[in-house]
Amino acid sequence: MKYVDEFRDGRVARDLAKSIAAEVQPERRYHLMEFCGGHTHAISRYGLRDLLPPEIRFIHGPGCPVCVLPIGRIDSAIELARDHGVILCSYGDTLRVPASERLSLLRAKAEGADIRMVYSSADALKIARENPSREVVFFAIGFETTTPPTAVALRQARAEGLKNFSVFANHVLTPSAIQNILESPEVRELGTVPLDGFIGPSHVSTIIGSRPYEFFAEEFQKPVVIAGFEPLDVLQSVLMLVRQLNEGRAEVENQFSRAVTRDGNLKAQAMVAEVFELRERFEWRGLGEVPYSALRIREAFREFDAEVRFDLPYRSVPDHKACECGTILRGLKQPQDCKVFGTVCTPDNPLGSCMVSAEGACAAYYTYGQFKGATVTAEAS
Amino acid sequence: MSANPKALKRGYIRPLDLKHGTVEMSHGGGGRAMAQLIDELFQPAFENPWLRQSNDQALLTRPEGRIVMATDSHVVSPLFFPGGDIGSLSVHGTINDVATSGAKPLWLSAGFILEEGFPLADLKRIVDSMASAAAKAGVPIVTGDTKVVERGKGDGVFINTTGVGVVPDGIEISGDRARPGDTILVSGYLGDHGVAIMSLRENLSFSTHIVSDSAALHELIAAMVEAAPDIHCLRDPTRGGLAATLNEIARQSGAGMAIREDDIPVREEVDAACELLGLDPLYVANEGKVVAICPSESAETLLAAMRAHPLGADAAIIGQVIEDSHGFVQMETSFGGRRNVDWISGEQLPRIC
C-alpha cells in the first residue's frame, strides 16, 4: 500500500531497533508513557516489544477517548435516547462501553432506544435533516482531533437553522491530562510511578501544534517526542527519547515533521475557540475530576447544547470495585495486574472501559498479547 | 345474466405483476396467491423433477456413502452488491458448508422470509440469481417454503438454505484433526466480500472496484481432495474472517497456529479500505475462499492443485499448526514482531480517531 508500507518496513525497523539497543545504557530503565491509545494499539499490533531491548518499558497512558469517558456520561447519553426519545448518534467505539444497570448504548439500542452509529459529525447532521420531526443528538467524544469536526457541525447547524439538532459535548484535552498525571502524588513521590518521558500523539498535534507541551517538558523536566502512529514512527521516537534521556535533555521534539508544526492548525483552533470554551472541571475515568480538562459549548451556540436543551444533570458513578481501569489509565498498573483481566472482563464482556476500545490498554493486551502471558504461565507451572 | 364467457372462466387469476407488484401478506397465506407465487416465480426458475411433483417434500434416492447436511440463513444488507446478491450468496454459502467436509453437494432446500411490500421485481432478480447459481453449480433446489411477515418486521428478504451431500469413502476432514506440524493454506485473496459489502453500507459509501468473491467451492475442493486425500481440515472463512476460522480449528483441535502476515494474500485495495476504516482484513468476511490444513508433506501437492483451479489461482501457504494447549493463533507481523490473532469480539467497529 503506497504511503503506508514505507512506514511499516521490517528491515528499517530492525536497523532502528539495533540503534536503540546499542544506545540504551544497560544499568538504566527507560519508562516511556505513550499517552495515546493509538500508540498502545500500534505497539501491540505490530509486536514492537519483541523488537526492543528490555530496558525500554512502555507505560500506557489515558489517551483513549472511550476509555476515559466516565460511566455518568454514558448514563446521560442513554437517558437522552431512552427517556427523551431522541435519535442518539454515536461513534462506533462508544456503543459497547459499560454503563450503570448493566447497560451500554448497544444494550439500550436492543431494548428499543434509537441509537445510531455514525462515522462523522456530518452523518449526524444528515440524520437531523432527514428526520425533521425528531430530536437528533450527536454524542461528541474525543480529544483535540475530533473537536474541530464537532465545531463545524455546530456552525453548520446554526447556519441552516437546524432546530432539531444538538450536541452532547464530551471533548477532552490532551495537555491537561498529561499535566494531571505529572502532578499526581504517585508520580511526584519518586519511585512509585517511574515516568521518564512521553510519546505524544501526532494527530492531536496536527491541530494544537507541539507548543502546548513545551511548558511541562520544561516545568517537569520530562522529554516529549511527538510521534506518528505507524510502527516505524514509534520506534524512531523511542530512539529520540533514549537520546534525550541519555544526554539529560528534556525538550519537545517533533518526529512527525511530515504534518506537525509548532503552532498547529490555526484555522481549526480558531473554529474550536469560536464554538467551545473550557469547562472548569470534568470527570475522567481513572483520573477523577481534572480542572480545565474538557470543553463545553459557548453561550452563542447554547441552543445546540444537548445538556442545556434537555436539562441533563451529571451524576458521577463509581467504577466497578474490582476494575483497575483507573490505576491502569494512570500508569500505576499493567492490565495483567488486574484481578478481573481476561477472566470476568474480556472484550466480549467488558467490565471496564480499557477493555472496550481497540485502543484501550487491556483490549490491546488481551487481543494481541495473550500468547505471551500463556507462555509465561506454562513455564511457571 | 351476463353472457360474457370471460366472467364465467373459473379460477382465473391475473398473472403476477413482476414489474410493479409487491409482496403481500396473502403471498404467504397458503391460498391462491401463494400458489401463484410458486407457480409463476419459484417453480419456473428452479425447474427440476422434484419441484415439478408439487409436493410438500422432495422424495430423494438414498446415495451411497456418508451423508452430510448443513444449513445457513442469509440476512445480508444490502441485498444486491458488486459480485453477487443474497440469492447467489445463499446458494454458494450452503454448498460451501457442505463441500468443506469433502462432500459432493447433491441437493438444496430454500426457505424465504419475505417482508410485506417488497418489490416482486427485486424478488425475481434474487430468485433468478439463485437459480442460475444452483444450475451453474449443478446442485438443484428440490424443496422450499415461503413466509411473509408484516412490513417493518423483516428486512426485505431473508433466505435459509439447507444442503445435503455425500462424502466419498476414505475422506476424513474435520475441524478437530489439525496436528502440530501441519501446513495451513488459503485459496486466495482475503476480505473481498466484506469490503465490497461495506463499501455500500449506508453513510459509509466509498468507491471501490472490489467485488465480492462469492462462489461455490465444491469443484475446487473436489480437486483438492483428489490431489491430497489426507487433508485434515477445510473451512470457509466467512463471518469473522480468517481469524475466526483459525481460532475455531485451534480450539477444536487443541493446537496452536502460527501464521506469517507477509504470506497472507490481501489485495492492496482491500488493505487500503481496511486501513481507512480501522479494520483488520483478517477479520473481514469471505464467501468464496477456503482454508485448508494438511500434513506438511502434502502441502506442495495441495497448493499446486489449488492453483490449477480458477478459484484457487492465488492460493498460498500461510503458516503451520504448532503445539500449544491454549489453542492460540499467533502471527509473525510483516514488521518482525509477534502478536496474537484473537477471535473477533462483537462486530468490527470502526475506530474514531
XYZ file of C-alpha atoms in Angstrom:
734
model
C 0.000 0.000 0.000
C 1.575 3.240 -1.137
C 2.421 5.820 1.553
C 1.762 3.251 4.262
C 4.090 0.311 3.659
C 7.071 2.657 3.746
C 6.328 3.212 7.413
C 5.979 -0.493 8.163
C 9.191 -1.717 6.586
C 10.553 -4.577 8.678
C 14.180 -4.052 7.618
C 14.197 -0.394 8.618
C 12.586 -1.476 11.881
C 15.373 -3.923 12.655
C 18.003 -1.245 11.960
C 16.215 1.192 14.255
C 15.866 -1.484 16.923
C 19.612 -2.150 16.666
C 20.397 1.527 17.171
C 18.112 1.646 20.211
C 19.718 -1.480 21.687
C 23.161 -0.002 21.094
C 22.311 3.308 22.730
C 20.427 2.252 25.860
C 22.582 2.300 28.945
C 22.408 -1.162 30.450
C 22.041 -0.059 34.083
C 19.242 2.322 33.193
C 15.490 1.784 32.684
C 13.557 3.984 30.279
C 9.924 4.347 31.333
C 8.163 5.902 28.393
C 4.494 6.763 28.514
C 2.727 6.582 25.215
C -0.140 8.870 26.058
C -2.401 7.866 23.220
C -4.304 4.610 22.783
C -3.450 4.670 19.090
C 0.176 4.163 20.045
C -0.731 1.409 22.518
C -2.565 -0.280 19.670
C 0.358 0.098 17.245
C 2.844 -1.247 19.814
C 0.696 -4.348 20.334
C -0.489 -4.883 16.797
C 2.985 -4.810 15.274
C 4.630 -6.622 18.165
C 7.067 -3.753 18.846
C 8.001 -5.038 22.300
C 9.646 -8.037 20.638
C 11.986 -5.707 18.800
C 13.035 -3.560 21.728
C 15.590 -4.242 24.468
C 14.193 -4.971 27.963
C 15.489 -1.607 29.216
C 12.620 0.100 27.384
C 9.341 -0.040 29.315
C 6.128 1.287 27.879
C 3.616 2.794 30.288
C 0.206 3.104 28.743
C -1.431 6.470 29.173
C -5.049 7.586 29.284
C -5.274 8.796 25.705
C -8.188 6.679 24.597
C -11.330 8.815 24.365
C -13.638 5.900 25.010
C -11.638 4.670 27.995
C -11.605 7.956 29.877
C -15.314 8.623 29.485
C -16.855 8.157 32.944
C -19.910 5.954 33.447
C -22.035 9.001 34.317
C -21.593 10.425 30.833
C -22.680 7.202 29.139
C -25.649 7.085 31.509
C -26.622 10.584 30.374
C -26.378 9.532 26.727
C -28.628 6.549 27.394
C -31.028 8.822 29.266
C -31.209 11.084 26.203
C -32.112 8.222 23.906
C -34.363 6.304 26.279
C -36.151 8.936 28.337
C -36.109 11.909 25.972
C -36.734 9.802 22.882
C -34.022 11.406 20.783
C -32.085 9.796 17.952
C -28.659 9.496 19.556
C -25.786 9.439 17.063
C -22.584 7.956 18.400
C -19.191 6.836 17.169
C -18.912 3.047 16.982
C -16.405 2.506 19.792
C -18.621 4.169 22.363
C -21.503 1.780 21.820
C -20.085 -1.035 23.933
C -18.816 0.925 26.936
C -20.463 -0.448 30.071
C -22.827 1.954 31.843
C -24.930 1.661 35.005
C -27.537 -1.075 35.456
C -25.601 -3.462 33.183
C -26.491 -1.256 30.255
C -24.455 0.080 27.368
C -25.579 2.101 24.371
C -25.722 -1.147 22.404
C -27.957 -2.810 25.014
C -30.148 0.272 25.272
C -30.487 0.073 21.487
C -31.536 -3.565 21.734
C -34.190 -2.502 24.248
C -35.628 -0.085 21.738
C -33.734 3.196 22.147
C -32.974 4.859 18.805
C -29.178 4.856 18.830
C -27.310 5.030 15.554
C -23.661 4.547 14.763
C -22.154 7.341 12.696
C -18.721 7.840 11.214
C -18.650 11.606 11.482
C -20.499 14.611 12.844
C -21.657 15.264 9.272
C -23.580 11.964 9.329
C -25.411 13.143 12.443
C -26.343 16.407 10.716
C -27.661 14.421 7.781
C -29.840 12.311 10.068
C -31.206 15.503 11.633
C -32.097 16.912 8.206
C -33.811 13.676 7.227
C -35.842 13.464 10.447
C -37.199 16.976 10.985
C -39.851 15.762 13.436
C -37.298 14.054 15.723
C -34.691 15.473 18.101
C -31.234 14.327 16.986
C -28.297 14.470 19.401
C -24.688 13.925 18.407
C -22.777 12.233 21.240
C -19.471 14.047 20.706
C -16.447 12.487 22.316
C -12.736 12.554 21.693
C -9.585 14.582 22.102
C -8.455 17.538 20.015
C -8.708 15.515 16.799
C -12.463 15.084 16.861
C -13.260 18.523 18.261
C -12.936 20.577 15.038
C -15.457 18.388 13.140
C -17.924 18.842 16.005
C -17.344 22.606 15.828
C -18.019 22.515 12.086
C -21.263 20.614 12.656
C -22.421 23.156 15.240
C -21.634 26.082 12.945
C -23.430 24.403 10.101
C -26.469 23.578 12.235
C -26.716 27.230 13.235
C -26.255 28.441 9.666
C -29.003 26.110 8.450
C -31.259 26.864 11.400
C -31.489 23.146 12.131
C -33.781 23.270 15.143
C -33.857 19.542 15.914
C -30.080 19.060 16.201
C -27.938 19.346 19.309
C -24.588 18.117 20.594
C -23.785 16.334 23.844
C -20.207 17.571 24.128
C -17.591 15.467 25.905
C -14.436 16.700 24.225
C -11.330 16.467 26.386
C -7.845 17.965 26.234
C -4.551 16.097 25.993
C -2.151 18.549 27.694
C -4.335 18.899 30.805
C -4.442 15.128 31.219
C -0.669 14.783 30.897
C -0.171 17.588 33.382
C -2.591 15.916 35.758
C -0.595 12.682 35.600
C 2.653 14.561 36.202
C 1.164 16.359 39.189
C -0.345 13.212 40.706
C 1.152 12.163 44.065
C 2.241 8.815 42.612
C 4.482 10.462 40.065
C 5.733 13.233 42.281
C 6.641 10.947 45.142
C 9.641 9.496 43.456
C 9.715 5.833 42.723
C 6.040 4.977 42.859
C 5.476 5.506 39.171
C 8.674 5.985 37.283
C 7.988 8.147 34.270
C 10.921 9.309 32.210
C 9.443 10.645 29.012
C 6.371 10.946 26.811
C 5.459 9.818 23.335
C 2.956 12.466 22.265
C 0.153 11.851 19.755
C 0.893 13.386 16.362
C -2.724 13.666 15.227
C -3.502 15.810 18.269
C -0.518 17.988 17.428
C -1.563 18.439 13.805
C -4.317 20.513 15.442
C -2.727 22.020 18.561
C 0.895 22.006 17.403
C 3.796 20.999 19.594
C 3.875 24.228 21.583
C 1.412 23.193 24.357
C 3.898 20.541 25.532
C 6.753 22.977 25.956
C 5.502 24.093 29.362
C 5.620 20.777 31.086
C 8.720 19.493 29.318
C 10.384 22.476 30.943
C 8.433 22.515 34.220
C 8.593 18.790 34.950
C 11.842 18.110 33.125
C 10.365 15.303 31.011
C 11.225 14.956 27.340
C 8.336 14.722 24.867
C 8.527 13.382 21.323
C 5.507 13.986 19.102
C 5.216 10.717 17.192
C 3.265 9.347 14.249
C 1.216 6.172 14.531
C 2.999 3.908 12.117
C 5.251 1.367 13.830
C 8.413 2.953 12.406
C 7.298 6.323 13.793
C 7.018 4.785 17.240
C 10.442 3.131 17.034
C 12.070 6.320 15.848
C 10.502 8.336 18.650
C 11.715 5.764 21.192
C 15.226 6.309 19.858
C 14.793 10.082 20.101
C 13.622 9.797 23.721
C 16.501 7.471 24.627
C 18.934 10.026 23.215
C 17.329 12.921 25.107
C 17.409 10.966 28.352
C 20.991 9.830 27.836
C 22.019 13.416 27.181
C 19.978 14.785 30.092
C 17.771 16.889 27.834
C 14.042 17.497 28.377
C 12.765 19.033 25.178
C 9.770 18.811 22.917
C 10.907 17.135 19.714
C 8.842 16.509 16.644
C 9.243 13.109 14.998
C 6.153 13.648 12.862
C 7.524 16.569 10.890
C 5.531 15.405 7.864
C 2.410 17.031 9.322
C 3.056 18.639 12.706
C 4.256 22.211 13.154
C 4.951 24.124 16.342
C 1.756 26.162 16.020
C -0.535 23.505 14.591
C -3.641 24.162 12.542
C -4.600 27.736 13.386
C -7.810 27.653 11.389
C -9.080 24.613 13.270
C -8.036 26.156 16.567
C -9.947 29.331 15.752
C -13.044 27.350 14.855
C -12.874 25.374 18.097
C -12.385 28.583 20.076
C -15.414 30.133 18.411
C -17.692 27.266 19.424
C -16.222 25.870 22.630
C -14.905 27.151 25.939
C -13.124 25.429 28.815
C -15.111 23.557 31.416
C -13.977 24.328 34.922
C -13.835 20.646 35.703
C -14.616 17.387 34.023
C -14.618 13.886 35.420
C -12.250 11.450 33.729
C -12.397 7.765 34.308
C -9.270 6.899 36.209
C -8.112 10.444 36.811
C -11.174 11.745 38.635
C -12.108 15.406 38.309
C -9.487 17.243 36.294
C -9.690 21.046 36.240
C -9.921 22.760 32.848
C -9.542 19.472 31.001
C -12.602 19.496 28.755
C -14.705 21.732 26.564
C -18.281 22.887 26.675
C -20.385 24.708 24.127
C -20.248 28.513 24.301
C -23.208 30.753 25.061
C -23.531 31.755 21.399
C -24.238 28.130 20.477
C -26.151 27.249 23.630
C -29.355 26.396 21.764
C -27.461 23.455 20.248
C -26.152 22.211 23.592
C -27.964 18.992 24.484
C -27.055 19.389 28.166
C -28.980 22.675 28.196
C -31.791 21.662 25.859
C -32.628 18.516 27.809
C -31.569 19.853 31.195
C -29.205 16.904 31.737
C -27.863 16.650 35.260
C -24.470 14.974 35.722
C -24.316 12.118 38.170
C -20.944 10.664 38.981
C -20.975 6.859 39.201
C -18.113 4.908 40.767
C -16.402 2.235 38.673
C -16.871 -1.459 39.368
C -14.985 -2.318 42.566
C -12.738 -4.944 41.033
C -11.962 -2.840 37.947
C -8.454 -1.400 37.807
C -9.063 0.837 34.782
C -8.310 3.885 36.893
C -4.900 2.748 38.033
C -4.100 1.352 34.582
C -5.021 4.659 32.937
C -2.654 6.453 35.299
C 0.130 4.008 34.511
C 0.211 2.612 38.061
C -0.638 -0.905 36.970
C -0.390 -3.074 33.895
C -3.528 -4.764 32.546
C -2.493 -8.205 33.751
C -2.194 -6.848 37.318
C -5.971 -6.507 37.370
C -7.755 -9.454 39.002
C -10.593 -9.493 36.501
C -8.390 -9.083 33.386
C -9.140 -11.887 30.958
C -11.491 -13.642 33.364
C -14.639 -11.678 34.152
C -13.508 -8.815 31.952
C -12.901 -9.639 28.287
C -13.511 -7.738 25.042
C -16.758 -9.692 24.618
C -17.922 -8.760 28.084
C -16.026 -5.677 29.140
C -16.302 -4.649 32.761
C -14.055 -1.642 32.458
C -13.608 0.795 29.651
C -9.976 -0.163 28.902
C -11.283 -3.473 27.604
C -13.777 -1.874 25.230
C -11.926 0.107 22.642
C -9.243 -1.454 20.472
C -7.106 1.394 21.790
C -7.623 0.512 25.416
C -4.559 -0.993 27.060
C -6.462 -4.032 28.352
C -8.069 -4.808 24.993
C -4.720 -4.446 23.226
C -3.051 -6.790 25.710
C -5.882 -9.269 25.529
C -6.253 -9.231 21.766
C -2.649 -9.169 20.676
C -0.588 -10.338 23.604
C -2.278 -13.380 25.083
C 0.179 -15.971 23.887
C 2.951 -14.251 25.792
C 1.089 -14.486 29.081
C 0.309 -18.096 28.306
C 3.915 -18.995 27.643
C 4.932 -17.476 30.961
C 2.206 -19.314 32.847
C 3.074 -22.547 31.124
C 6.704 -22.225 32.124
C 5.860 -21.292 35.683
C 3.517 -24.200 36.266
C -77.480 -12.948 -16.646
C -74.436 -11.833 -18.482
C -73.316 -13.893 -21.367
C -69.725 -12.768 -21.188
C -67.788 -16.039 -21.254
C -64.764 -14.425 -19.601
C -66.776 -13.680 -16.474
C -67.561 -17.361 -16.229
C -63.961 -18.523 -16.582
C -63.359 -20.083 -13.191
C -60.206 -19.810 -11.177
C -58.775 -17.076 -13.348
C -56.109 -15.062 -11.573
C -54.354 -12.091 -13.070
C -50.690 -13.015 -13.625
C -48.192 -11.758 -11.045
C -47.099 -8.219 -11.770
C -43.410 -8.838 -11.695
C -42.628 -5.303 -12.783
C -44.528 -3.148 -10.340
C -46.111 -5.591 -7.887
C -45.072 -6.047 -4.282
C -45.141 -8.897 -1.801
C -48.447 -9.046 0.044
C -49.411 -10.891 3.195
C -51.512 -13.233 1.061
C -48.348 -14.479 -0.705
C -47.558 -16.402 2.438
C -51.144 -17.160 3.395
C -51.472 -20.617 1.884
C -54.154 -19.557 -0.577
C -54.221 -18.950 -4.299
C -51.840 -16.013 -4.134
C -49.173 -18.220 -2.599
C -49.745 -20.968 -5.128
C -49.443 -18.361 -7.851
C -46.149 -17.044 -6.494
C -44.787 -20.574 -6.506
C -46.163 -21.432 -9.953
C -45.143 -18.245 -11.663
C -41.910 -17.363 -9.932
C -40.161 -20.116 -7.972
C -41.139 -23.185 -9.970
C -40.086 -21.950 -13.427
C -36.821 -20.517 -12.079
C -35.710 -23.563 -10.095
C -37.272 -26.054 -12.549
C -36.428 -29.692 -11.720
C -38.298 -33.031 -11.404
C -38.603 -32.800 -7.605
C -40.277 -29.402 -7.651
C -42.448 -30.453 -10.548
C -44.092 -33.043 -8.289
C -45.522 -30.080 -6.301
C -45.405 -31.960 -3.017
C -44.568 -30.524 0.380
C -41.410 -32.590 0.401
C -38.833 -33.866 -2.069
C -38.556 -37.630 -2.453
C -34.857 -38.422 -2.817
C -32.998 -41.610 -3.559
C -30.541 -42.578 -0.821
C -26.991 -42.061 -2.082
C -24.053 -44.349 -1.327
C -21.724 -43.248 1.454
C -21.851 -40.927 4.444
C -24.335 -38.098 4.211
C -23.608 -34.560 5.370
C -26.113 -31.804 5.896
C -25.626 -28.095 6.536
C -27.914 -25.109 6.909
C -27.270 -21.416 6.607
C -29.525 -18.368 6.891
C -28.761 -15.276 4.878
C -29.653 -11.788 6.076
C -27.117 -9.726 4.139
C -27.671 -5.997 3.734
C -27.629 -4.602 1.096
C -29.374 -7.384 -0.848
C -27.506 -6.599 -4.066
C -23.780 -5.948 -4.059
C -20.899 -5.962 -6.545
C -20.205 -9.591 -7.418
C -23.489 -11.074 -6.235
C -26.690 -10.780 -4.256
C -28.463 -12.527 -1.409
C -29.726 -15.170 -3.868
C -26.395 -16.372 -5.241
C -24.865 -15.970 -1.782
C -27.455 -18.270 -0.207
C -26.644 -20.988 -2.754
C -22.871 -20.598 -2.519
C -22.809 -20.373 1.264
C -24.561 -23.652 1.867
C -22.808 -25.509 -0.947
C -19.514 -24.423 0.639
C -20.579 -25.553 4.100
C -21.422 -28.986 2.683
C -18.330 -29.141 0.487
C -15.826 -28.298 3.230
C -16.477 -31.758 4.673
C -15.039 -33.082 1.410
C -18.574 -33.945 0.275
C -20.161 -33.692 -3.125
C -23.251 -31.471 -2.641
C -26.412 -33.108 -4.037
C -29.497 -31.111 -3.112
C -30.548 -27.804 -1.639
C -33.684 -26.535 0.030
C -34.681 -22.873 0.141
C -36.813 -21.083 2.718
C -37.831 -17.481 2.064
C -38.995 -14.967 4.638
C -40.346 -12.006 2.699
C -41.349 -8.629 4.049
C -44.713 -7.249 3.025
C -44.245 -4.558 0.404
C -41.007 -5.951 -1.019
C -40.899 -5.353 -4.807
C -41.619 -8.505 -6.783
C -39.145 -7.309 -9.412
C -36.357 -7.498 -6.825
C -37.597 -10.885 -5.653
C -37.493 -12.140 -9.215
C -33.959 -10.854 -9.627
C -32.932 -12.702 -6.471
C -34.726 -15.913 -7.424
C -33.210 -15.867 -10.913
C -29.777 -15.345 -9.442
C -30.302 -18.279 -7.053
C -31.495 -20.440 -9.905
C -28.532 -19.567 -12.052
C -26.069 -20.157 -9.177
C -27.663 -23.545 -8.444
C -27.673 -24.534 -12.123
C -24.059 -23.476 -12.567
C -23.064 -25.467 -9.500
C -25.131 -28.452 -10.633
C -26.955 -28.634 -7.307
C -30.769 -28.461 -7.649
C -33.102 -26.704 -5.194
C -35.524 -29.541 -4.543
C -37.883 -28.161 -1.922
C -38.784 -24.788 -0.491
C -41.019 -22.640 1.659
C -42.250 -19.058 1.670
C -43.464 -16.957 4.568
C -44.432 -13.297 4.570
C -44.025 -11.022 7.599
C -45.677 -7.652 8.091
C -43.953 -4.560 6.854
C -41.303 -3.433 9.332
C -40.822 -6.929 10.758
C -38.239 -8.105 8.238
C -35.573 -6.529 6.078
C -36.822 -7.243 2.565
C -35.778 -10.857 2.180
C -34.189 -13.445 4.420
C -33.231 -16.756 2.844
C -32.412 -20.017 4.555
C -30.867 -22.785 2.532
C -30.072 -26.320 3.620
C -27.795 -28.606 1.681
C -27.249 -32.343 1.640
C -24.184 -34.052 0.217
C -22.273 -37.263 0.313
C -18.683 -37.809 1.442
C -16.549 -40.268 -0.514
C -15.064 -43.158 1.480
C -11.615 -42.598 2.918
C -12.023 -38.851 3.328
C -11.784 -37.727 6.955
C -11.990 -33.951 7.123
C -12.869 -32.322 10.424
C -12.005 -29.224 12.430
C -10.517 -31.340 15.229
C -7.858 -33.006 13.072
C -5.230 -30.255 12.857
C -1.926 -31.614 14.205
C 1.281 -29.806 15.142
C 3.492 -29.676 12.066
C 0.565 -29.446 9.629
C 0.613 -26.747 6.973
C -2.054 -24.013 6.694
C -3.158 -22.831 3.239
C -5.734 -20.357 1.927
C -7.240 -20.434 -1.556
C -6.806 -16.751 -2.436
C -7.184 -13.068 -1.552
C -8.936 -12.389 1.729
C -11.513 -9.770 2.663
C -13.048 -9.059 -0.779
C -16.623 -9.883 0.218
C -16.661 -7.883 3.438
C -15.120 -4.806 1.837
C -17.488 -4.969 -1.164
C -20.455 -5.049 1.235
C -19.094 -2.336 3.492
C -18.479 -0.025 0.550
C -22.255 0.076 0.051
C -23.367 0.439 3.628
C -25.389 3.494 4.463
C -23.248 6.507 5.428
C -20.069 4.671 4.531
C -20.177 4.766 0.776
C -16.734 4.806 -0.778
C -15.948 3.819 -4.315
C -14.002 0.652 -4.840
C -13.504 -1.821 -7.652
C -13.557 -4.716 -5.232
C -16.297 -7.251 -5.933
C -17.488 -9.985 -3.613
C -15.695 -13.308 -4.025
C -18.991 -15.196 -3.578
C -18.541 -18.556 -5.326
C -19.375 -22.240 -4.982
C -16.202 -24.010 -3.934
C -17.196 -27.663 -4.311
C -15.329 -28.209 -7.560
C -12.155 -26.611 -6.234
C -12.495 -28.710 -3.080
C -13.094 -31.886 -5.107
C -9.846 -31.185 -6.961
C -8.047 -30.544 -3.664
C -9.338 -33.724 -2.060
C -8.360 -35.723 -5.127
C -4.820 -34.328 -5.092
C -4.370 -34.621 -1.324
C -6.860 -37.107 0.191
C -5.109 -36.716 3.551
C -6.320 -33.113 4.072
C -7.117 -32.761 7.779
C -9.334 -29.658 7.883
C -11.227 -27.483 5.435
C -13.332 -24.466 6.337
C -14.613 -21.400 4.544
C -13.613 -18.237 6.415
C -16.930 -16.364 6.280
C -18.072 -14.198 9.207
C -15.151 -13.315 11.474
C -12.752 -13.971 8.596
C -9.544 -15.975 8.678
C -9.028 -15.101 12.347
C -12.284 -16.733 13.445
C -11.720 -19.821 11.292
C -8.212 -20.445 12.615
C -9.331 -19.876 16.207
C -12.215 -22.327 15.764
C -9.955 -25.021 14.360
C -7.301 -24.336 17.013
C -9.874 -24.783 19.762
C -11.401 -27.911 18.231
C -8.004 -29.489 17.642
C -6.360 -28.335 20.871
C -3.377 -26.982 18.940
C -1.915 -23.550 18.230
C -1.452 -21.825 14.899
C 1.465 -19.721 13.722
C 0.892 -17.670 10.601
C 3.031 -15.138 8.735
C 1.459 -11.799 7.828
C 3.696 -11.446 4.760
C 2.343 -14.659 3.237
C -1.369 -13.914 3.671
C -2.861 -12.792 0.345
C -4.742 -9.490 0.728
C -5.418 -7.182 -2.205
C -3.909 -3.752 -1.916
C -7.336 -2.183 -2.341
C -8.824 -4.278 0.462
C -5.871 -3.476 2.659
C -6.319 0.231 1.945
C -10.070 0.176 2.632
C -9.458 -1.639 5.925
C -6.735 0.820 6.847
C -9.124 3.684 6.221
C -11.933 2.151 8.266
C -9.719 0.918 11.073
C -10.479 -2.721 10.318
C -8.244 -5.739 10.077
C -8.526 -7.791 6.851
C -8.015 -10.962 8.898
C -11.452 -10.402 10.448
C -13.299 -9.460 7.282
C -15.745 -11.953 5.753
C -15.098 -14.057 2.644
C -17.671 -16.026 0.640
C -15.530 -17.826 -1.888
C -12.378 -18.855 -0.053
C -11.328 -21.967 1.774
C -8.742 -22.557 4.475
C -7.042 -25.955 4.285
C -4.849 -27.747 6.805
C -2.876 -30.777 5.675
C 0.202 -32.796 6.634
C 3.292 -30.817 5.604
C 4.406 -33.499 3.144
C 1.224 -32.987 1.090
C 1.324 -29.192 1.202
C 3.071 -28.565 -2.122
C 0.854 -31.030 -3.986
C -2.220 -29.449 -2.474
C -1.016 -25.936 -3.286
C -0.401 -26.937 -6.910
C -3.884 -28.479 -7.179
C -5.451 -25.311 -5.734
C -3.528 -23.036 -8.080
C -4.560 -25.160 -11.061
C -8.220 -24.286 -10.408
C -9.503 -20.791 -11.299
C -10.949 -20.282 -7.787
C -7.604 -21.167 -6.199
C -5.239 -19.359 -8.569
C -3.921 -17.109 -5.783
C -3.657 -19.836 -3.145
C -0.816 -19.575 -0.652
C 0.797 -21.373 2.260
C 0.396 -19.060 5.250
C 1.691 -20.937 8.272
C 1.894 -24.031 10.446
C -0.028 -25.732 13.194
C 2.041 -25.737 16.382
C 1.993 -27.386 19.783
C 0.007 -25.130 22.163
C -2.589 -26.460 24.559
C -4.102 -22.959 24.880
C -5.025 -23.029 21.220
C -3.727 -19.534 20.490
C -3.330 -18.231 16.964
C -0.223 -16.105 16.683
C 1.187 -14.184 13.793
C 4.628 -13.026 12.820
C 3.945 -9.467 11.669
C 5.438 -8.028 8.500
C 7.229 -5.741 10.867
C 9.114 -8.556 12.530
C 7.224 -8.782 15.829
C 4.740 -11.360 17.019
C 1.153 -10.889 18.041
C -1.920 -12.815 18.908
C -4.737 -13.135 16.372
C -7.716 -13.366 18.664
C -11.384 -14.063 17.985
C -13.331 -11.076 16.894
C -15.355 -9.531 19.701
C -18.784 -8.383 18.648
C -18.729 -6.789 15.250
C -15.713 -4.922 13.976
C -16.461 -1.308 14.731
C -14.542 1.482 13.113
C -12.175 3.425 15.292
C -12.996 7.032 15.884
C -9.633 8.760 15.729
